[in-house]
Amino acid sequence: MDDHRKHQVSLRGASAREITRDALLEKVSQERELRNYTRRATAAAIFIQRVWRRYNVIKMVAVQLQEEWETLVNHHSVVMTRTWISSSLLRPFLFFITYLSIRHQSISTRDVSCIQHCFKILLESINSTATKRSYSNMNFCSLATGTPEERRIWAYEAQKLISICLFILSECDTNSGDQDTVVLSSMAMRLIVVLTDTKGWKSITVDNFRDADRVVKNLVRFMGSRKGGLYPCIRKYFSKLDASCSSLKNSVVQPDERFLITASAITLALRPFQTANLDVTEPGPLNVQYAAEQYCVHILTIPWLAQRLPAVLLPAMKHMSILSPCLQALLVMTDLEKENIKGDGRDASISDTSLFQGQFTQGLNHMLYVHVVNILAENLLDWLENVGWIRKDNQEIQENIETSANPIDLACSTDTTFGSMKMSYMDLFRPVCQQWHLMKLLTNMKNVAEIIKCNSSLPNNLEYTRKLELLDIAYLYSYMLRIFSVLNPAVGPLPVLNMLAFTPGFLVNLWEALESYIFPGDVKFSEDNDHCKSKICTDKNDGPCEKKQKQTSKDGGNKWVTMLQKITGKSQMDVDLVSGQARTSQVKEDTFDVWDVEPLRCGPQGISKDISCLLHLFCATYSHLLLVLDDIEFYEKQVPFTLEQQRRIASMLNTLVYNGSSHGNGGEQNRPLMDAAVRCLHLLYERDCRHQFCPPGLWLSPARNNRPPIAEAARTHEVLSAKADDALTIPSMASVITTTHVFPFEERVQMFREFIKMDKFSRKMAGEVAGPGSRSIEVVIRRGHIVEDGFQQLNYLGSRLKSCIHVSFVSECGLPEAGLDYGGLFKEFLTDIAKAAFAPEYGLFSQTSTSDRLLIPNTAARFLENGTQMIEFLGKVVGKALYEGILLDYSFSHVFIQKLLGRYSFLDELSTLDLELYRNLMYVKNYDGDVKELSLDFTVTEESLGKRHIIELKPGGKDAIVTNENKLQYVHAMADYKLNRQMLPLSNAFYRGLTDLISPSWLKLFNASEFNQLLSGGNHDIDITDLRNNTRYTGGYTEGSRTVKLFWEWKLTTSIACWIVIAGFEPKERCMLLKFVTSCSRAPLLGFKHLQPTFTIHKVACDVPLWATIGGQDVERLPSASTCYNTLKLPTYKRPSTLRAKLLYAINSNAGFELS
């Protein structure tokens, strides 16, 4: 077959002619395009027809409405009430005027008559002085303070009226001779002035003045906005005014009418400024920035403006309160224009090249430069401080002079001047945020020092004796941090702190300068350092294990120590405390003295201005760096400081903050230093709580000699919490109490119990306590639905949960269980509901992926029925347990507790929540190659109830690829989502329930690990002596009973101790015994005297035949327990071996009451 025939297609019966494939495809394409064109043409024709029909119909309806409206207005006999004006008069009027006049930008004679008639009726209604009975019913403006629906309709109609009035003003020409238009403009100005000023409203009373004032401000906000179009309309009117002095003589319009219209226009032009100045205390103030821009662009740029306006009106337009925002707006617009010019590449020479290209001017004397800037910065800060005090004084004057006609004149000049200073100074400070600026100063400082060191014969002149020092640079950046905080409040000093924190070596240089002053003797803390290094490699829950001093009889002593520990059941630390109390006390006192930094014992008042400056800059910079410093860098790489240096920093800040608070912070001049020190100390303390690097004595050292009594501290804390809003009058005790780590944990637990004791007493005095009797809360709980019944009956009680609650159980067979609740049944109910609801299978809480398996809210609980409410209810359960001192054997995640304490979680805390994710993020952070290879974006995928949800970590995160430049942002954004955003709704719900019973100020006494101890008890082994001293015996048992003695007592022989029961148990077995009896494996924090109900051993009589006793047999019955009453039901065993074996079998059987 030839090539021509090969590429042809036969159409068979369609045509006898054959065409090529390309021709066929081209023909099909042309036909498709023709069909598409025909379809688009048809759609366009239909659209044009629809628009034309709509226009015709609207026009016909508008004409018909106008005719009906004229008939109604000219021949009406209805009383003109506010409802009639709104619905029958204004509603059709606004429609036909908008479509017949405003849309066509012209007003016909017929429309002028309609508008005049409508405005006349409105003015008569607004100025109505009817009798009091019908007063509000006839005044149109009274709708603005009526029902929400009336307010909405009135606001819409008022805005439309304002737009019509402004259009009339823009069309007004006083020189044209059209008297009707001028009269109409005069009426329009009267109407708009009255609508935007509550003084012209006759319907205002004392009760609705606030609502009317808010409505008027909203109208002014609309009028000054882009949609209102106030300033373009006024410009059109002013531009038509004659600029010649003889204009008033030659004008056809009377001078009074022209003056009235012009004065009204100026009043409206200034009204957004005046309303904003009066609105300083209201939320959401008016956008003066936009109004100022429009005033500058449309009003101040009118040629011969001063000649066009009456001279008597010019002072109002030149007032400082008007011109200052305008000048500030001009500065902003100038900066934007510069950026646009530079962005377009038209003129890059507009900015100074020497300041913004990474270099100083050639030949600059750096020492003189820094000194001059420091002097100017100090003077600027003093001036800003004075302005701040003037503004505060003016606010007080405004509060006292409420009847003044113009109460803001005194403050407006300083406020606006202060505001305009911000924009003009920030550009000049831009080099301070750049790293080259600091690096060149540091380099110059080192070079000059080297020159002087190497050339000792240099002349002793000013050039070399006054060299640049680190202190000068510290003053410079300390001032800049404060200036940026004032002049740039939206961002604050973050640009400067970012640069300082990541400048190599700068933070280390600051610390070396501080260390030489604060620790001049270079004291080594070898004992505590060894302790802390060992603590870093072990779990914090193992408890403190201080290193003992070497002794000559160490080997022999250890044998007896081991045996005593085995016999008494006390930990190594407890034995050390008992055997060497005097020696340990001396060691502690020495440790306290080491960590109490002497130069800072008087707070910031006791240090020089130079040291205060270094401290402020160091604390501000280091606290910023700590936010992004991960645990690997802090503990393993130990950058930028070693752990020994970290302990010194912590002791320095701890001493400074405590003494500064207890002696008074020294006034406003020391506030920046104290704020930075508190922030840095808080970050170090939180890191130590999570992963200990400081000995406990470090935090306790400053307050060891002057801590107040527990009861006094608790009462003071309550008073200060009630006055937390008064930040200016905090007594010296305030920060001492709130700096909770200066109190030992046990004392803070006592303080917490004291709070509850005070709360119960106050409720009792107020008659709120529901004790035993008719005022108790009775609940009936089904065994098989304990969580659901508890939720339904207790969730809505709120703070009434603090009352006594009596529980009656219904068995699974539906029969009421016998028994009276004297506290034990409620404890059982609380324990059982926690056991069921906190179980991961229930779906409300899950366990972390770490080895601790701590509890954390399940994010899928949001999608469960009543999931959030159930989480809130569990917060109330935990709050009730804390309030009543009932231990729950559960521990929450550190991150979750941080949310309950109102604290933000940072990247390093992710390791306690999801160790695998933390390691992956650290891999990304330290990735050496191109992060784009990992194909990451700013999203996270979440699965819940079988569905996958993609959540953006930032707006547009799906399209944002992770690169080497933004990988730090990605790492912290991912950590922020997992640690804060994801669990925030559920943690807030739990917090609401918890704080129904426990005050937030009480919770702030503890950190995350301490909160878990407060809920579930101590972490150490059981103190058998304390348990024995606080045990009650019932059923016939006494402390001298044989079985009781076998349970507690022990005695030594010449070689080894006799068989012991509880004292011979391993620590884990003793905890299991405690859990067997009380349902919690941990002892109360303050000892067993605080266990509720009291630990009880109840006699279970088991008579054994005499022949069985002779034959060596003992009681076969197992011990049992009643956890609701903390009671161990112990049979009368005769031998310690039997007692031990039966107890071990019982506590390992995971049963209690059932063994009976």
mmCIF file of C-alpha atoms in Angstrom, residues 33 80 109 160 178 204 240 359 377 413 445 504 512 533 609 614 649 780 916 964 998 1012 1078 1127 1142:
data_model
loop_
_atom_site.group_PDB
_atom_site.id
_atom_site.type_symbol
_atom_site.label_atom_id
_atom_site.label_comp_id
_atom_site.label_asym_id
_atom_site.label_seq_id
_atom_site.Cartn_x
_atom_site.Cartn_y
_atom_site.Cartn_z
ATOM 1 C CA GLU A 33 -14.841 26.066 18.389
ATOM 2 C CA MET A 80 -46.664 60.018 61.847
ATOM 3 C CA THR A 109 -36.997 68.635 39.929
ATOM 4 C CA LYS A 160 -28.579 55.325 53.295
ATOM 5 C CA ASP A 178 -30.303 77.318 41.825
ATOM 6 C CA ILE A 204 -32.472 60.174 74.723
ATOM 7 C CA LYS A 240 -17.007 74.828 43.775
ATOM 8 C CA GLN A 359 28.865 49.306 57.298
ATOM 9 C CA ALA A 377 18.673 57.308 74.028
ATOM 10 C CA SER A 413 -1.548 67.269 71.805
ATOM 11 C CA MET A 445 36.347 46.909 71.007
ATOM 12 C CA PRO A 504 28.072 34.429 68.382
ATOM 13 C CA GLU A 512 31.685 36.715 81.940
ATOM 14 C CA LYS A 533 25.285 15.477 86.880
ATOM 15 C CA LYS A 609 23.653 51.188 87.515
ATOM 16 C CA LEU A 614 24.319 44.263 82.211
ATOM 17 C CA ILE A 649 22.797 31.918 86.521
ATOM 18 C CA VAL A 780 -27.995 7.364 93.322
ATOM 19 C CA GLU A 916 9.293 9.974 68.342
ATOM 20 C CA ASN A 964 16.515 25.504 55.102
ATOM 21 C CA ILE A 998 -10.019 24.736 93.143
ATOM 22 C CA ASN A 1012 0.703 14.965 90.061
ATOM 23 C CA THR A 1078 -6.824 2.469 99.998
ATOM 24 C CA THR A 1127 -9.872 -0.717 106.040
ATOM 25 C CA LYS A 1142 -1.561 -14.503 102.956
#
